[in-house]
Coordinates of C-alpha atoms and ligand atoms in Angstrom, one line a residue:
M250 CA 20.2 12.9 29.0
T251 CA 18.6 13.5 32.3
R252 CA 14.9 13.2 32.1
S253 CA 12.9 10.0 30.6
L254 CA 11.7 11.0 27.3
R255 CA 7.5 10.9 26.1
V256 CA 7.4 9.9 22.4
A257 CA 4.3 10.0 20.1
I258 CA 4.6 8.0 17.1
V259 CA 1.5 8.9 14.3
G260 CA 1.1 6.2 12.0
A261 CA 1.1 2.5 13.3
G262 CA 2.2 1.0 9.6
P263 CA 5.2 -0.9 9.7
A264 CA 7.7 2.6 9.9
G265 CA 5.8 3.9 13.0
I266 CA 6.2 0.4 14.7
Y267 CA 10.1 -0.1 13.5
A268 CA 10.5 3.3 14.8
G269 CA 8.9 2.5 18.0
N270 CA 10.9 -0.7 18.5
I271 CA 14.2 1.2 17.8
L272 CA 13.5 3.7 19.6
N273 CA 13.5 1.3 22.9
R274 CA 16.5 0.0 21.8
Q275 CA 18.5 2.8 21.4
A276 CA 16.8 4.2 24.8
T277 CA 17.7 1.2 26.6
E278 CA 21.6 1.4 25.3
A279 CA 21.7 5.1 26.5
G280 CA 20.1 3.9 29.6
A281 CA 17.5 6.5 29.3
E282 CA 13.7 6.0 29.9
V283 CA 10.9 6.1 27.1
A284 CA 7.3 6.1 27.1
I285 CA 5.9 5.6 23.5
D286 CA 2.4 6.0 22.6
L287 CA 1.6 5.2 18.8
F288 CA -1.5 6.7 17.5
E289 CA -3.2 5.1 14.2
S290 CA -6.5 6.5 12.7
L291 CA -7.4 2.9 12.0
P292 CA -9.0 0.7 14.8
A293 CA -6.3 -2.1 13.8
P294 CA -2.8 -1.8 13.3
Y295 CA -0.2 -2.7 10.4
G296 CA -0.8 0.0 8.0
L297 CA -0.7 -1.4 4.3
I298 CA 0.3 -4.8 4.9
R299 CA -3.4 -5.1 6.3
Y300 CA -4.7 -2.3 3.9
G301 CA -2.4 -2.8 0.8
V302 CA -0.2 -6.3 0.5
A303 CA -2.2 -8.1 -1.7
P304 CA -4.5 -10.7 0.1
D305 CA -3.0 -13.7 -2.1
H306 CA 0.6 -12.7 -0.6
P307 CA 0.2 -14.6 2.9
R308 CA 4.0 -14.9 3.0
I309 CA 4.6 -10.9 3.0
K310 CA 1.4 -10.3 5.3
G311 CA 3.7 -13.2 8.0
I312 CA 5.9 -9.8 8.2
V313 CA 2.7 -8.6 11.1
K314 CA 4.1 -11.6 13.2
S315 CA 7.4 -9.5 14.0
L316 CA 5.6 -6.7 14.2
H317 CA 3.0 -8.0 16.5
E318 CA 5.9 -9.3 19.0
M319 CA 7.1 -5.5 19.0
L320 CA 3.6 -4.0 20.2
D321 CA 3.0 -7.2 22.4
A322 CA 6.2 -6.6 24.5
G323 CA 3.7 -4.2 26.3
T324 CA 7.0 -0.9 25.7
I325 CA 4.6 0.6 22.9
R326 CA 1.2 2.1 23.8
L327 CA -1.1 1.5 21.0
I328 CA -4.1 4.1 20.5
G329 CA -6.4 3.2 17.8
N330 CA -9.3 4.7 15.9
V331 CA -7.8 8.2 16.6
E332 CA -6.7 10.5 13.5
V333 CA -4.3 13.1 14.5
G334 CA -5.2 16.4 12.7
K335 CA -8.5 15.9 13.8
D336 CA -9.4 13.7 16.8
I337 CA -6.1 15.6 18.3
T338 CA -4.0 18.1 17.1
V339 CA -0.3 18.6 15.7
D340 CA 0.2 21.5 18.5
E341 CA -1.8 19.2 21.3
L342 CA 0.7 16.3 20.9
R343 CA 3.8 18.8 20.8
E344 CA 2.6 20.2 24.5
R345 CA 2.2 17.0 25.6
Y346 CA 5.8 15.0 23.9
D347 CA 9.0 15.3 23.9
A348 CA 9.1 14.3 20.5
I349 CA 6.9 13.4 17.7
I350 CA 7.0 10.6 15.1
F351 CA 5.2 11.1 12.1
A352 CA 4.8 7.9 9.9
T353 CA 1.6 8.5 8.4
G354 CA 2.4 6.9 4.8
A355 CA 0.7 7.2 1.7
L356 CA -2.9 6.5 1.6
K357 CA -4.2 7.9 -2.1
D358 CA -3.5 7.2 -5.8
A359 CA -1.0 9.9 -7.7
P360 CA -3.0 11.9 -10.4
L361 CA -3.2 10.8 -13.9
N362 CA -4.0 14.4 -15.6
I363 CA -5.2 13.1 -18.7
P364 CA -8.8 14.0 -20.3
G365 CA -11.7 11.4 -19.3
I366 CA -9.8 10.2 -16.5
D367 CA -13.1 11.0 -14.2
L368 CA -15.1 8.8 -16.6
P369 CA -17.1 6.3 -14.7
G370 CA -15.3 3.3 -15.0
S371 CA -12.4 5.1 -14.0
Y372 CA -10.6 3.9 -10.7
G373 CA -7.8 4.5 -8.6
A374 CA -5.6 1.6 -7.7
A375 CA -4.9 2.5 -4.1
D376 CA -9.1 2.6 -3.8
F377 CA -9.6 -0.8 -5.4
V378 CA -6.5 -2.1 -3.0
A379 CA -8.3 -0.5 0.0
W380 CA -11.4 -2.1 -1.5
Y381 CA -10.1 -5.8 -1.6
D382 CA -8.2 -5.6 1.4
G383 CA -11.3 -4.8 3.3
H384 CA -10.6 -1.2 4.3
P385 CA -13.5 0.2 6.3
D386 CA -13.2 4.2 4.7
V387 CA -14.2 2.9 1.3
P388 CA -17.5 1.8 -0.2
R389 CA -17.9 -2.1 0.4
E390 CA -19.6 -2.7 -3.0
W391 CA -17.2 -2.4 -6.3
P392 CA -18.4 -2.4 -9.6
L393 CA -16.9 -5.1 -11.5
E394 CA -18.4 -5.3 -14.8
A395 CA -16.1 -5.1 -17.3
Q396 CA -15.3 -7.9 -19.6
S397 CA -11.7 -5.8 -20.8
I398 CA -9.8 -3.8 -18.4
A399 CA -7.0 -1.3 -18.8
V400 CA -4.2 -1.1 -16.1
I401 CA -1.8 1.6 -16.4
G402 CA 1.5 1.2 -15.2
N403 CA 4.7 -1.0 -14.4
G404 CA 5.2 -1.1 -10.6
N405 CA 4.2 -3.8 -8.4
V406 CA 0.7 -2.5 -7.5
A407 CA -0.2 -2.3 -11.0
L408 CA 0.7 -6.5 -10.8
D409 CA -1.3 -6.6 -8.0
V410 CA -4.4 -5.3 -9.0
A411 CA -4.3 -6.9 -12.6
R412 CA -3.6 -10.0 -11.0
V413 CA -6.7 -10.0 -8.4
L414 CA -9.0 -8.9 -11.3
A415 CA -7.9 -11.6 -13.8
K416 CA -7.7 -14.3 -10.9
H417 CA -10.9 -16.8 -10.3
P418 CA -12.5 -16.2 -7.4
R419 CA -11.9 -19.7 -5.7
D420 CA -7.8 -19.3 -5.9
I421 CA -8.3 -16.4 -3.8
L422 CA -10.6 -17.6 -1.2
S423 CA -8.6 -19.1 1.4
T424 CA -7.1 -15.9 1.8
D425 CA -8.3 -12.9 4.3
V426 CA -10.5 -11.5 1.7
P427 CA -13.8 -10.3 3.4
A428 CA -16.9 -11.9 2.0
N429 CA -18.4 -9.0 0.0
V430 CA -15.0 -8.9 -1.8
V431 CA -15.4 -13.0 -2.7
A432 CA -19.2 -11.8 -3.8
G433 CA -17.9 -9.1 -5.9
L434 CA -15.0 -11.1 -8.0
E435 CA -17.4 -14.3 -8.3
A436 CA -19.7 -11.3 -10.4
S437 CA -17.1 -10.3 -12.7
P438 CA -17.4 -11.0 -16.4
V439 CA -13.8 -10.3 -16.8
T440 CA -11.8 -12.3 -19.7
D441 CA -8.8 -9.6 -20.5
V442 CA -6.8 -7.4 -18.3
H443 CA -4.1 -5.1 -20.3
V444 CA -1.3 -3.8 -18.4
F445 CA 0.1 -0.6 -19.9
G446 CA 3.7 0.6 -19.3
R447 CA 4.6 3.9 -21.3
R448 CA 8.7 2.4 -21.5
G449 CA 10.2 -0.9 -22.4
P450 CA 10.1 -4.0 -20.8
G451 CA 13.9 -3.3 -19.3
H452 CA 12.4 -0.7 -17.6
V453 CA 9.7 -2.4 -15.7
K454 CA 9.7 -1.4 -12.0
F455 CA 8.0 -5.0 -11.0
T456 CA 10.4 -7.2 -9.0
P457 CA 11.4 -10.9 -10.1
I458 CA 8.8 -13.0 -8.0
E459 CA 5.6 -10.7 -8.4
L460 CA 6.4 -10.6 -12.1
R461 CA 6.7 -14.7 -12.3
E462 CA 4.2 -15.4 -10.2
L463 CA 1.4 -13.9 -12.9
G464 CA 2.7 -16.9 -14.9
E465 CA 1.9 -19.0 -12.1
V466 CA -2.2 -17.9 -12.0
P467 CA -4.2 -21.0 -12.2
D468 CA -6.7 -20.6 -15.7
V469 CA -4.9 -17.5 -16.9
D470 CA -2.7 -17.1 -19.9
V471 CA -0.4 -14.5 -19.9
V472 CA 0.2 -12.6 -23.2
V473 CA 3.1 -10.4 -24.4
Y474 CA 3.7 -8.9 -27.9
D475 CA 6.6 -9.3 -30.4
D476 CA 6.1 -5.8 -31.9
D477 CA 6.6 -4.0 -28.6
F478 CA 10.0 -6.1 -28.0
E479 CA 10.9 -5.4 -31.4
R480 CA 10.2 -1.5 -30.6
A481 CA 12.2 -1.6 -27.4
A482 CA 15.3 -3.3 -29.0
N483 CA 18.8 -1.3 -29.6
D484 CA 18.3 1.0 -26.5
P485 CA 21.9 1.2 -25.3
H486 CA 19.8 2.3 -21.8
A487 CA 18.2 -1.1 -21.4
E488 CA 21.1 -3.0 -22.7
A489 CA 23.6 -1.5 -19.6
L490 CA 20.9 -2.4 -17.1
F491 CA 20.7 -5.8 -18.6
A492 CA 24.0 -6.2 -18.1
S493 CA 24.2 -4.6 -14.7
N494 CA 21.4 -5.3 -12.8
N495 CA 20.4 -9.1 -11.8
Q496 CA 16.7 -8.3 -11.4
V497 CA 16.5 -6.8 -14.6
K498 CA 18.0 -9.7 -16.3
V499 CA 16.0 -12.3 -14.7
M500 CA 13.0 -10.2 -15.1
T501 CA 13.9 -9.5 -19.4
R502 CA 14.2 -13.1 -19.4
T503 CA 10.9 -13.9 -17.7
L504 CA 9.0 -11.5 -20.2
N505 CA 10.7 -13.1 -23.1
G506 CA 10.1 -16.7 -22.1
W507 CA 6.1 -15.3 -22.7
R508 CA 6.8 -14.7 -26.4
K509 CA 4.7 -17.1 -28.3
P510 CA 5.0 -18.1 -32.0
A511 CA 1.8 -15.9 -34.1
D512 CA -0.4 -19.3 -33.9
H513 CA -0.3 -20.1 -30.7
D514 CA -3.2 -21.3 -29.1
Y515 CA -4.3 -19.6 -26.0
T516 CA -6.6 -22.0 -23.9
A517 CA -6.8 -20.3 -20.5
S518 CA -10.4 -18.7 -19.9
R519 CA -9.1 -15.4 -19.1
R520 CA -5.9 -13.4 -20.1
L521 CA -3.5 -10.9 -18.7
H522 CA -1.6 -9.1 -21.9
L523 CA 1.5 -6.9 -20.8
H524 CA 2.1 -3.9 -23.2
F525 CA 4.7 -1.6 -23.4
L526 CA 6.1 1.6 -25.2
H527 CA 2.1 3.0 -24.6
T528 CA 1.7 6.1 -23.1
P529 CA -2.0 6.8 -22.0
V530 CA -3.3 10.1 -23.8
E531 CA -6.9 9.8 -23.0
V532 CA -9.7 7.7 -21.3
L533 CA -12.5 7.8 -24.1
G534 CA -15.9 7.4 -23.5
S535 CA -19.4 9.7 -23.5
E536 CA -21.2 8.2 -20.2
A537 CA -18.5 5.8 -19.3
V538 CA -15.2 4.1 -20.0
E539 CA -14.9 3.0 -23.6
A540 CA -11.8 2.9 -24.9
V541 CA -7.9 4.2 -24.0
R542 CA -6.0 6.0 -26.4
F543 CA -2.4 5.4 -26.1
E544 CA 0.6 7.2 -27.9
R545 CA 3.6 4.4 -29.1
T546 CA 6.7 5.6 -27.7
R547 CA 10.4 5.0 -28.7
P548 CA 13.3 4.6 -26.4
V549 CA 15.4 7.6 -26.2
G550 CA 18.6 5.6 -25.1
D551 CA 18.7 7.2 -21.4
G552 CA 16.4 5.3 -19.9
S553 CA 13.3 7.6 -21.1
V554 CA 11.1 7.5 -24.0
E555 CA 9.7 9.8 -26.5
G556 CA 6.2 10.0 -28.2
T557 CA 6.7 8.5 -32.1
G558 CA 3.2 10.3 -33.3
E559 CA 1.3 7.2 -33.9
F560 CA -1.9 6.4 -31.9
V561 CA -4.0 3.6 -31.0
E562 CA -7.3 3.1 -29.1
V563 CA -8.2 0.0 -26.7
P564 CA -11.4 -1.0 -26.4
V565 CA -12.1 -1.4 -22.4
Q566 CA -15.0 -1.2 -20.1
A567 CA -12.8 0.0 -17.2
V568 CA -9.4 1.6 -16.6
Y569 CA -7.5 1.5 -13.3
R570 CA -4.5 3.6 -13.1
A571 CA -1.8 2.6 -11.1
V572 CA 0.8 5.4 -11.4
G573 CA 2.0 5.6 -8.1
Y574 CA 0.7 6.5 -4.4
A575 CA 0.4 10.0 -2.7
S576 CA 0.6 11.1 1.0
S577 CA -1.6 13.5 2.3
P578 CA -0.9 16.7 4.3
I579 CA -1.7 16.9 8.2
D580 CA -3.2 19.7 9.4
G581 CA -0.5 21.7 11.4
L582 CA 2.6 20.3 9.6
P583 CA 4.7 21.3 7.4
F584 CA 4.1 19.3 3.6
D585 CA 5.7 19.7 0.4
E586 CA 3.1 19.8 -2.1
R587 CA 5.3 18.6 -5.0
A588 CA 7.3 15.6 -3.5
A589 CA 3.8 14.8 -1.6
V590 CA 6.1 14.5 1.6
V591 CA 6.8 16.0 5.1
P592 CA 10.0 18.3 4.5
N593 CA 12.6 16.8 6.2
A594 CA 16.3 16.5 6.6
G595 CA 17.3 12.7 7.9
G596 CA 13.8 12.6 9.1
R597 CA 13.7 15.8 11.0
V598 CA 11.1 17.7 9.9
T599 CA 11.8 21.2 8.9
D600 CA 10.2 24.2 8.2
A601 CA 9.4 26.6 5.3
A602 CA 12.8 28.2 6.0
G603 CA 14.7 24.6 5.8
A604 CA 15.0 25.0 9.6
H605 CA 14.1 21.8 11.9
L606 CA 11.2 21.7 14.0
P607 CA 12.2 21.2 17.8
G608 CA 11.0 17.8 18.5
V609 CA 9.4 16.9 15.4
Y610 CA 10.5 14.2 12.9
A611 CA 9.4 11.5 10.1
T612 CA 10.0 8.1 9.0
G613 CA 8.5 5.8 6.1
W614 CA 6.6 6.6 3.1
I615 CA 5.8 10.2 4.5
K616 CA 9.1 11.1 5.0
R617 CA 10.8 9.8 1.5
G618 CA 8.0 9.4 -0.9
P619 CA 5.8 6.2 -1.6
V620 CA 8.6 3.7 -2.9
G621 CA 10.4 1.1 -1.2
L622 CA 9.5 -2.3 0.3
I623 CA 8.6 -2.9 4.0
G624 CA 11.7 -3.9 4.7
H625 CA 13.1 -0.4 3.8
T626 CA 11.2 1.3 6.3
K627 CA 13.5 -0.4 9.0
G628 CA 16.6 1.8 7.5
D629 CA 14.3 4.9 7.3
A630 CA 13.5 4.2 11.0
L631 CA 17.0 3.7 12.3
E632 CA 17.8 7.1 10.6
T633 CA 15.3 9.1 12.3
I634 CA 15.4 7.7 15.9
T635 CA 19.4 8.3 15.4
N636 CA 18.7 11.5 15.0
L637 CA 16.3 12.2 17.6
M638 CA 18.1 10.5 20.0
A639 CA 21.3 12.5 19.3
D640 CA 19.0 15.8 19.7
A641 CA 18.0 14.5 23.2
A642 CA 21.3 13.6 24.3
A643 CA 22.0 17.5 23.1
G644 CA 19.3 18.6 25.0
A645 CA 17.4 19.6 21.8
L646 CA 14.2 18.4 22.6
P647 CA 11.9 20.6 23.9
A648 CA 10.1 20.1 27.4
P649 CA 6.3 19.5 27.4
L650 CA 4.1 22.0 28.8
V651 CA 1.2 19.8 29.4
D652 CA 2.3 17.4 32.3
A653 CA 1.1 14.1 30.7
A654 CA 3.2 11.9 32.5
G655 CA 1.7 8.6 33.6
G656 CA -0.6 8.1 30.2
A657 CA -3.8 8.5 31.9
E658 CA -4.6 12.3 30.5
V659 CA -4.3 11.8 26.8
F660 CA -7.0 9.1 27.6
E661 CA -8.5 11.4 29.6
L662 CA -8.6 14.1 26.7
L663 CA -10.0 11.5 24.1
E664 CA -12.8 10.1 26.4
E665 CA -13.9 13.8 26.6
R666 CA -14.1 14.4 23.3
E667 CA -15.7 11.1 23.0
V668 CA -13.4 9.7 20.4
A669 CA -13.9 5.8 20.9
F670 CA -10.2 4.7 21.0
T671 CA -9.0 1.2 20.5
T672 CA -5.9 -0.3 22.3
W673 CA -3.6 -3.3 22.2
Q674 CA -5.8 -5.2 24.3
G675 CA -8.6 -4.4 21.4
W676 CA -6.6 -5.7 18.8
L677 CA -5.9 -8.9 20.3
A678 CA -9.6 -8.9 20.5
L679 CA -10.4 -8.4 16.9
D680 CA -7.4 -10.6 15.6
A681 CA -8.7 -13.4 17.5
H682 CA -12.5 -13.0 16.3
E683 CA -11.3 -12.5 12.5
R684 CA -9.4 -15.8 13.5
E685 CA -12.0 -17.6 14.6
L686 CA -14.2 -16.4 11.8
G687 CA -11.7 -18.0 9.4
E688 CA -11.9 -21.1 11.6
T689 CA -15.9 -21.5 11.5
F690 CA -15.8 -20.9 7.6
E691 CA -18.0 -23.4 6.0
A692 CA -17.2 -23.6 2.4
P693 CA -20.4 -23.5 0.2
E694 CA -20.5 -26.5 -1.9
H695 CA -18.7 -24.8 -5.0
Y696 CA -15.4 -23.9 -3.1
A697 CA -15.7 -27.4 -0.9
G698 CA -12.4 -28.0 0.7
V699 CA -11.1 -24.5 0.9
V700 CA -9.9 -23.7 4.4
R701 CA -9.3 -19.9 6.1
E702 CA -7.1 -18.6 8.6
R703 CA -8.7 -15.1 8.7
V704 CA -11.5 -13.1 7.3
K705 CA -11.7 -9.7 7.9
V706 CA -14.2 -7.7 9.8
V707 CA -14.5 -4.5 7.5
P708 CA -17.0 -2.2 9.0
R709 CA -15.1 0.3 11.2
D710 CA -18.0 0.7 14.0
E711 CA -17.9 -3.2 14.3
Q712 CA -14.1 -3.2 14.6
V713 CA -14.6 -0.7 17.3
E714 CA -17.3 -2.5 19.2
I715 CA -15.5 -5.6 19.2
S716 CA -12.0 -4.1 20.0
R717 CA -13.7 -1.9 22.8
S718 CA -15.9 -4.6 24.1
A719 CA -12.6 -6.7 25.1
A720 CA -10.6 -4.1 26.2
L721 CA -13.8 -2.8 29.0
A722 CA -14.5 -6.7 29.8
L723 CA -10.6 -6.7 31.1
S724 CA -10.4 -3.4 33.0
Ligands
LIG217 C1 -0.5 -1.7 -2.8 C2 0.6 -2.1 -2.0 C3 1.2 -3.0 -1.9 C4 2.2 -3.5 -1.1 N1 2.9 -4.6 -1.2 C5 4.3 -5.1 -0.8 C6 4.5 -6.2 -0.3 O1 3.9 -7.3 -0.8 N2 6.1 -6.5 -0.2 C7 6.4 -5.3 0.6 O2 7.7 -5.7 1.0 N3 5.6 -4.0 0.5 C8 4.6 -4.0 -0.2 N4 4.1 -2.7 0.0 C9 5.0 -1.4 0.4 C10 4.8 -1.4 1.7 O3 3.5 -1.5 1.7 C11 5.3 0.0 2.2 O4 6.9 -0.1 2.1 C12 5.3 0.5 3.9 O5 3.4 -0.1 4.2 C13 5.4 1.9 4.1 O6 5.2 1.9 5.4 P1 4.6 3.2 6.3 O7 4.5 2.8 7.8 O8 5.8 4.2 6.1 O9 3.1 3.5 5.7 P2 1.8 3.2 5.8 O10 2.1 1.2 6.1 O11 0.8 3.4 4.7 O12 1.1 3.1 7.3 C14 0.9 4.5 7.7 C15 -0.3 4.5 8.5 O13 -0.5 5.6 9.1 C16 -2.1 5.9 9.4 N5 -2.1 7.2 9.6 C17 -2.4 8.3 8.4 N6 -2.8 9.3 8.9 C18 -2.7 9.0 10.1 C19 -3.2 10.6 10.9 N7 -3.5 11.5 10.6 N8 -3.6 10.2 12.3 C20 -3.2 8.5 12.7 N9 -2.6 7.7 11.9 C21 -2.6 8.2 10.4 C22 -2.3 4.9 8.4 O14 -4.0 4.6 8.9 C23 -1.7 3.9 8.4 O15 -2.1 2.5 9.5 C24 2.9 -2.6 -0.9 C25 2.3 -1.1 -1.0 C26 1.1 -1.3 -1.8 C27 0.6 0.4 -2.1
LIG218 N1 4.9 -7.4 -4.2 C1 5.2 -6.8 -3.7 O1 6.7 -6.4 -3.3 C2 4.9 -5.0 -3.9 C3 3.5 -4.9 -4.2 C4 3.1 -3.6 -4.3 C5 4.0 -2.6 -4.1 N2 5.2 -2.8 -3.7 C6 6.0 -1.5 -3.5 O2 5.5 -0.2 -3.2 C7 6.2 0.8 -3.6 C8 4.8 1.4 -4.9 O3 4.8 0.7 -6.2 P1 3.8 1.5 -7.3 O4 3.6 0.5 -8.2 O5 2.5 2.3 -6.6 O6 4.5 2.1 -7.9 P2 6.2 2.3 -8.4 O7 6.6 1.0 -8.6 O8 6.7 3.6 -8.8 O9 5.4 2.1 -10.4 C9 4.6 2.9 -10.5 C10 4.4 3.0 -12.5 O10 3.6 4.0 -12.9 C11 4.2 4.4 -14.0 N3 4.0 5.6 -14.1 C12 3.6 6.8 -13.5 N4 3.2 8.0 -13.9 C13 3.0 7.6 -15.3 C14 2.1 8.2 -16.3 N5 1.9 9.6 -16.1 N6 1.6 7.8 -17.4 C15 1.9 6.3 -17.6 N7 2.8 5.4 -16.4 C16 3.4 6.1 -15.6 C17 5.8 4.4 -13.9 O11 6.2 4.5 -14.8 P3 8.0 5.0 -15.4 O12 8.5 4.1 -14.4 O13 7.8 5.3 -16.4 O14 8.1 6.2 -14.4 C18 5.8 3.3 -12.9 O15 5.9 2.1 -14.2 C19 7.0 0.1 -4.9 O16 8.2 0.3 -4.5 C20 6.7 -1.2 -5.3 O17 7.9 -2.2 -5.1 C21 5.8 -3.7 -3.9

């Protein structure tokens, strides 16, 4: 490799940050120079770790510590509050950088196409998650007025949503949730949250720790139904999974442990019900959600289920669909609508004919779809960067058309457009401000003794103002 590389990464979630870190490492090993600009549409970094991971999972949020160190090393330049495709186009990036890596993740709910799904009181999990995690682009108010709620899906997002809905607010106050979220949860009259899986207890997509955690929520009883377990019995596929997969074994045991005699006296003030072999067919209601109609299913034996022709209606006043996330297309970038990913081969973005678009790459959820844990984005990034570096070594990266070396030109372009971009210094200021809000938090009397590490700032303009005034003060 002869010349130094300029690389733009789009998306400061874990995939984008790991990609930047691995790129730095591989470039150093190859004796090459690389300058990395990390564009992020939000004023703050960390993607779904900040705006997806549940607030009562501080251990997972702790992954931010190592991502912070990667960004703090000064080798990756964060440019926040800039939406690629809108504030700066993909072509403008291609003109200025040798390579662009898209790490834009997945932000919205996958659809659940059943009648009634658009009734008032029917919500997407992604929107609710964004609300309770204080995402700046969703409404601040969330109507928590239902006593009985249905959550559709048997993945970890369904568990997060059900747990947050069922939890008493005092048990979430010590987290970083914004004040409006605490107020919303305090007003909730919920007593029963029902989670529905279309397959059996042996085919849940939960993970063991997250499932077990349900049993530890104060003043919330977990309720499961013998009938579901009996209907799921004698399924060779589930039995084979149980025998071969330790996670399935642990979770099946956890679920079985929650089975109780018919006359069991549940004493908690709230209940979290887990139902299996229910596929949703319609959300019922004239002006708002009144019930969900399910068809009971039975295992076919190959891991799938079929309808039995038996229908049940469960009265609820709200329904949350947690049936997966979906990525969004970016103007100027190919998009596979069916798989909801950027088409790619090993992270090399391809056009309609399957040919690699020179210098364009993808990593993380936008590369392989919205499944997998934060740690999995590391392996993704490694594959993408290895291919990028091989292309660089082979001289296959197109030279930039605009001389943007030194980095000032991109800032000038954004300033010309009056884009109020934020920087790493700005994030350090916002981070310190949120921690200070946590330290100075005075718990109201009914929450006496609650200590908060951080309180999130929600409005975008407030985040931008805090970030930019700190950066200006330093300049
Ligand atoms: C609700 C929820 C909870 C989760 N909890 C856990 C958990 O507890 N533990 C765990 O291991 N995994 C968890 N995951 C999975 C984990 O969040 C993902 O594996 C990971 O975040 C994917 O990383 P990513 O960088 O590809 O996407 P993201 O984290 O979504 O990051 C993408 C970034 O790109 C930015 N962006 C998007 N479009 C543009 C654009 N046009 N211009 C500029 N920037 C853009 C976004 O704002 C975002 O910051 C959870 C997922 C969800 C949905
Ligand atoms: N704490 C954590 O570690 C954590 C927290 C949240 C998310 N995550 C991760 O983030 C990723 C995304 O999670 P996710 O929960 O969004 O997705 P997921 O794991 O893919 O689960 C989606 C669920 O929706 C169900 N579903 C899909 N379409 C449906 C339909 N039409 N009708 C009824 N049910 C339907 C699926 O059922 P089938 O299985 O039958 O298809 C599945 O149970 C996962 O890898 C997850 O582990 C991790």
